[in-house]
Amino acid sequence: MAGSRQPDVPVDNELALRPWRRSDAHIVVEAYSSPDIQHYHFRRFDTEEDAQRWIQDCAEGWRSESSATWAIVDQLDGNVLGRVTVSTSLEDGYGEISYWVLPSARGRGVATRACVAATRWAHELGLHRIQLEHSTRNEKSRRVALKSGFVEEGVRRGANLHGDGWHDMVLYSHLATDDG
Ligand SMILES: CC(C)(COP(=O)(O)OP(=O)(O)OC[C@H]1O[C@@H](n2cnc3c(N)ncnc32)[C@H](O)[C@@H]1OP(=O)(O)O)[C@@H](O)C(=O)NCCC(=O)NCCS
């Protein structure tokens, strides 16, 4: 990863993944002002400067080979619709995927399609196993995991801190050898 520029990743005729840009900071602030994104990702950005630091951290994640974070964009108008990240553990051959979608872009497969494309990218990079986790209370994320072809493995108790305390987390995986 470090030896190359973070690529754009095609999704389909409508969507693409591209690296975040400093000029996207206002979108990041808007996204993290959405109560459920704040809740499930347990952070907020009060200023565009804070969001720009997050965007710099995304670029640093690529350079340090610890994560690849993309903006999910509508190819027609270039609008940012969401975010998908693959946290990478190159030595161990696995990654973990996470995502959010702006409220105005939900319910039309944006998260699912981005998740499938980012998982394919991660397998092509050489990662054998991609994990995905969501709170047992997050039914929408469960739909994304299942529609993206991830296989449920079990529940990790009290594993993640959210806005209202510790949540049990459902663990899934997608292997390079899995169909779809
Ligand atoms: C969870 C979240 C990412 C889902 O985003 P989304 O883009 O609305 O999800 P999707 O549209 O991919 O999936 C939802 C539905 O759209 C449907 N859909 C519509 N068009 C589709 C298409 N072209 N391809 C695939 N699915 C499509 C899916 O079938 C699914 O419907 P179903 O639940 O009735 O089966 C979003 O609600 C969110 O950001 N929530 C807050 C933060 C969060 O929970 N993050 C995840 C933490 S683990």
Tab-separated table of C-alpha atoms and ligand atoms in Angstrom:
chain	number	residue	atom	x	y	z
A	1	MET	CA	0.000	0.000	0.000
A	2	ALA	CA	2.601	2.560	1.113
A	3	GLY	CA	4.490	2.336	-2.178
A	4	SER	CA	1.486	3.384	-4.237
A	5	ARG	CA	-1.146	6.098	-4.344
A	6	GLN	CA	-4.475	5.094	-2.796
A	7	PRO	CA	-6.588	4.092	-5.811
A	8	ASP	CA	-10.118	4.991	-6.786
A	9	VAL	CA	-12.210	1.809	-6.735
A	10	PRO	CA	-15.109	1.361	-9.174
A	11	VAL	CA	-18.328	0.027	-7.632
A	12	ASP	CA	-20.855	-0.023	-10.475
A	13	ASN	CA	-22.394	2.368	-13.022
A	14	GLU	CA	-23.635	4.668	-10.273
A	15	LEU	CA	-21.096	4.557	-7.428
A	16	ALA	CA	-17.326	4.763	-6.957
A	17	LEU	CA	-14.911	4.908	-4.027
A	18	ARG	CA	-12.278	7.638	-3.924
A	19	PRO	CA	-9.857	8.898	-1.256
A	20	TRP	CA	-11.183	11.715	0.957
A	21	ARG	CA	-10.182	15.286	0.057
A	22	ARG	CA	-9.630	18.239	2.405
A	23	SER	CA	-12.515	19.980	0.649
A	24	ASP	CA	-14.871	17.205	1.895
A	25	ALA	CA	-14.514	18.409	5.511
A	26	HIS	CA	-18.005	19.956	5.632
A	27	ILE	CA	-19.515	16.581	4.597
A	28	VAL	CA	-17.676	14.847	7.437
A	29	VAL	CA	-19.016	17.424	9.921
A	30	GLU	CA	-22.534	16.950	8.496
A	31	ALA	CA	-22.289	13.149	8.663
A	32	TYR	CA	-21.111	13.055	12.264
A	33	SER	CA	-23.876	15.448	13.295
A	34	SER	CA	-26.344	12.687	12.328
A	35	PRO	CA	-27.426	11.107	15.656
A	36	ASP	CA	-27.087	7.468	14.552
A	37	ILE	CA	-23.657	7.937	12.949
A	38	GLN	CA	-22.536	9.708	16.139
A	39	HIS	CA	-24.068	6.912	18.188
A	40	TYR	CA	-22.609	3.918	16.360
A	41	HIS	CA	-19.213	5.453	15.588
A	42	PHE	CA	-18.976	7.179	18.954
A	43	ARG	CA	-17.366	10.395	17.803
A	44	ARG	CA	-18.291	13.855	16.573
A	45	PHE	CA	-16.608	16.739	14.797
A	46	ASP	CA	-17.490	20.247	15.892
A	47	THR	CA	-15.421	22.108	13.305
A	48	GLU	CA	-14.165	21.658	9.754
A	49	GLU	CA	-10.612	21.802	11.144
A	50	ASP	CA	-11.366	18.698	13.255
A	51	ALA	CA	-12.783	16.992	10.166
A	52	GLN	CA	-9.703	17.943	8.124
A	53	ARG	CA	-7.517	16.286	10.755
A	54	TRP	CA	-9.649	13.123	10.358
A	55	ILE	CA	-9.135	13.330	6.573
A	56	GLN	CA	-5.364	13.650	7.157
A	57	ASP	CA	-5.559	10.607	9.455
A	58	CYS	CA	-7.246	8.681	6.618
A	59	ALA	CA	-4.314	9.516	4.305
A	60	GLU	CA	-1.863	8.567	7.058
A	61	GLY	CA	-3.696	5.243	7.501
A	62	TRP	CA	-2.923	4.437	3.878
A	63	ARG	CA	0.743	5.513	4.160
A	64	SER	CA	1.217	3.452	7.343
A	65	GLU	CA	-0.628	0.505	5.760
A	66	SER	CA	-3.063	0.313	8.666
A	67	SER	CA	-6.266	1.342	6.888
A	68	ALA	CA	-7.855	2.338	3.601
A	69	THR	CA	-10.700	4.823	3.901
A	70	TRP	CA	-12.760	5.995	0.946
A	71	ALA	CA	-15.570	8.410	0.300
A	72	ILE	CA	-18.461	6.681	-1.475
A	73	VAL	CA	-19.432	9.009	-4.322
A	74	ASP	CA	-22.229	9.276	-6.856
A	75	GLN	CA	-20.442	9.183	-10.215
A	76	LEU	CA	-23.123	11.288	-11.902
A	77	ASP	CA	-22.768	14.445	-9.800
A	78	GLY	CA	-19.684	13.672	-7.685
A	79	ASN	CA	-21.647	14.010	-4.439
A	80	VAL	CA	-20.272	12.201	-1.390
A	81	LEU	CA	-22.829	9.698	-0.047
A	82	GLY	CA	-20.896	7.884	2.653
A	83	ARG	CA	-17.681	6.350	3.884
A	84	VAL	CA	-16.194	2.856	3.875
A	85	THR	CA	-12.992	1.798	5.659
A	86	VAL	CA	-10.959	-1.386	5.568
A	87	SER	CA	-8.658	-1.540	8.600
A	88	THR	CA	-5.762	-3.658	7.438
A	89	SER	CA	-3.483	-6.089	9.201
A	90	LEU	CA	-1.247	-7.027	6.285
A	91	GLU	CA	1.045	-9.371	8.206
A	92	ASP	CA	-1.887	-11.385	9.534
A	93	GLY	CA	-3.731	-11.355	6.190
A	94	TYR	CA	-6.962	-9.932	7.520
A	95	GLY	CA	-8.952	-6.720	7.563
A	96	GLU	CA	-12.048	-5.256	9.122
A	97	ILE	CA	-14.659	-3.243	7.261
A	98	SER	CA	-16.856	-0.439	8.556
A	99	TYR	CA	-19.135	2.128	6.931
A	100	TRP	CA	-21.699	4.865	7.276
A	101	VAL	CA	-24.033	6.506	4.789
A	102	LEU	CA	-25.477	10.022	4.942
A	103	PRO	CA	-29.175	9.909	5.932
A	104	SER	CA	-30.222	11.430	2.573
A	105	ALA	CA	-28.592	8.549	0.623
A	106	ARG	CA	-29.884	5.570	2.604
A	107	GLY	CA	-32.079	2.667	1.522
A	108	ARG	CA	-30.787	2.343	-2.037
A	109	GLY	CA	-27.940	-0.068	-1.514
A	110	VAL	CA	-25.126	2.462	-1.101
A	111	ALA	CA	-23.599	0.753	1.967
A	112	THR	CA	-24.126	-2.733	0.561
A	113	ARG	CA	-22.594	-2.008	-2.824
A	114	ALA	CA	-19.642	-0.100	-1.280
A	115	CYS	CA	-19.081	-2.926	1.212
A	116	VAL	CA	-18.983	-5.529	-1.574
A	117	ALA	CA	-16.551	-3.421	-3.659
A	118	ALA	CA	-14.226	-2.645	-0.713
A	119	THR	CA	-14.224	-6.317	0.346
A	120	ARG	CA	-13.316	-7.370	-3.206
A	121	TRP	CA	-10.522	-4.767	-3.219
A	122	ALA	CA	-9.203	-6.110	0.108
A	123	HIS	CA	-9.148	-9.708	-1.155
A	124	GLU	CA	-7.370	-8.554	-4.338
A	125	LEU	CA	-4.803	-6.842	-2.106
A	126	GLY	CA	-4.123	-10.282	-0.661
A	127	LEU	CA	-6.163	-10.254	2.545
A	128	HIS	CA	-7.668	-13.663	3.198
A	129	ARG	CA	-10.261	-12.759	5.834
A	130	ILE	CA	-12.364	-9.607	6.172
A	131	GLN	CA	-14.293	-9.115	9.388
A	132	LEU	CA	-17.365	-6.994	9.986
A	133	GLU	CA	-19.015	-6.241	13.313
A	134	HIS	CA	-22.169	-4.436	14.312
A	135	SER	CA	-24.079	-3.899	17.516
A	136	THR	CA	-26.821	-6.452	18.218
A	137	ARG	CA	-29.135	-3.393	18.225
A	138	ASN	CA	-28.150	-2.236	14.717
A	139	GLU	CA	-30.601	-4.058	12.425
A	140	LYS	CA	-29.757	-1.832	9.416
A	141	SER	CA	-26.106	-2.785	9.574
A	142	ARG	CA	-27.128	-6.443	9.898
A	143	ARG	CA	-28.985	-6.126	6.567
A	144	VAL	CA	-25.845	-4.686	4.965
A	145	ALA	CA	-23.630	-7.494	6.335
A	146	LEU	CA	-25.931	-10.257	5.115
A	147	LYS	CA	-26.647	-8.645	1.721
A	148	SER	CA	-22.893	-8.204	1.236
A	149	GLY	CA	-22.333	-11.950	1.599
A	150	PHE	CA	-20.743	-11.961	5.064
A	151	VAL	CA	-21.198	-15.048	7.241
A	152	GLU	CA	-22.276	-14.648	10.861
A	153	GLU	CA	-19.902	-16.225	13.388
A	154	GLY	CA	-21.233	-15.243	16.789
A	155	VAL	CA	-21.618	-12.507	19.373
A	156	ARG	CA	-18.827	-10.808	21.318
A	157	ARG	CA	-20.292	-9.645	24.613
A	158	GLY	CA	-19.827	-6.045	25.763
A	159	ALA	CA	-17.250	-5.546	23.037
A	160	ASN	CA	-17.821	-1.952	21.848
A	161	LEU	CA	-18.550	1.320	23.585
A	162	HIS	CA	-21.357	3.298	21.955
A	163	GLY	CA	-23.134	6.500	22.961
A	164	ASP	CA	-25.290	4.674	25.520
A	165	GLY	CA	-22.767	2.218	26.923
A	166	TRP	CA	-21.263	-1.158	26.051
A	167	HIS	CA	-22.904	-3.139	23.249
A	168	ASP	CA	-22.733	-6.814	22.360
A	169	MET	CA	-21.322	-7.087	18.833
A	170	VAL	CA	-22.247	-9.595	16.108
A	171	LEU	CA	-19.137	-10.824	14.309
A	172	TYR	CA	-19.093	-11.765	10.595
A	173	SER	CA	-16.417	-12.714	8.106
A	174	HIS	CA	-15.927	-12.903	4.355
A	175	LEU	CA	-13.105	-15.129	3.122
A	176	ALA	CA	-11.261	-14.798	-0.193
A	177	THR	CA	-12.491	-18.319	-0.957
A	178	ASP	CA	-16.176	-17.454	-0.349
A	179	ASP	CA	-18.537	-17.148	-3.306
A	180	GLY	CA	-19.758	-13.652	-4.240
B	1	LIG	C1	-26.300	1.075	8.374
B	1	LIG	C2	-26.197	2.016	7.162
B	1	LIG	C3	-24.705	2.160	6.787
B	1	LIG	C4	-26.986	1.415	5.999
B	1	LIG	O1	-26.767	2.220	4.828
B	1	LIG	P1	-27.707	2.087	3.521
B	1	LIG	O2	-26.931	2.611	2.380
B	1	LIG	O3	-29.042	2.673	3.796
B	1	LIG	O4	-27.859	0.492	3.416
B	1	LIG	P2	-28.339	-0.280	2.084
B	1	LIG	O5	-29.248	0.585	1.298
B	1	LIG	O6	-27.159	-0.869	1.435
B	1	LIG	O7	-29.169	-1.473	2.676
B	1	LIG	C5	-30.381	-1.193	3.162
B	1	LIG	C6	-31.452	-1.621	2.172
B	1	LIG	O8	-31.354	-1.076	0.837
B	1	LIG	C7	-31.682	-2.140	-0.116
B	1	LIG	N1	-31.158	-1.853	-1.462
B	1	LIG	C8	-31.747	-0.939	-2.247
B	1	LIG	N2	-31.108	-0.873	-3.436
B	1	LIG	C9	-30.088	-1.761	-3.411
B	1	LIG	C10	-29.055	-2.128	-4.341
B	1	LIG	N3	-28.967	-1.571	-5.581
B	1	LIG	N4	-28.132	-3.030	-3.970
B	1	LIG	C11	-28.210	-3.596	-2.732
B	1	LIG	N5	-29.166	-3.271	-1.805
B	1	LIG	C12	-30.103	-2.372	-2.138
B	1	LIG	C13	-31.116	-3.319	0.553
B	1	LIG	O9	-31.744	-4.488	0.064
B	1	LIG	C14	-31.509	-3.085	1.980
B	1	LIG	O10	-32.868	-3.385	2.126
B	1	LIG	P3	-33.429	-4.433	3.154
B	1	LIG	O11	-32.890	-4.057	4.495
B	1	LIG	O12	-34.873	-4.170	3.058
B	1	LIG	O13	-32.987	-5.757	2.670
B	1	LIG	C15	-26.788	3.413	7.483
B	1	LIG	O14	-28.106	3.261	7.959
B	1	LIG	C16	-25.968	4.186	8.502
B	1	LIG	O15	-25.013	4.881	8.145
B	1	LIG	N6	-26.359	4.081	9.789
B	1	LIG	C17	-25.679	4.796	10.865
B	1	LIG	C18	-24.239	4.350	11.094
B	1	LIG	C19	-24.105	2.845	11.183
B	1	LIG	O16	-24.976	2.149	11.692
B	1	LIG	N7	-22.950	2.338	10.688
B	1	LIG	C20	-22.650	0.917	10.738
B	1	LIG	C21	-22.001	0.594	12.036
B	1	LIG	S1	-21.640	-1.147	12.124
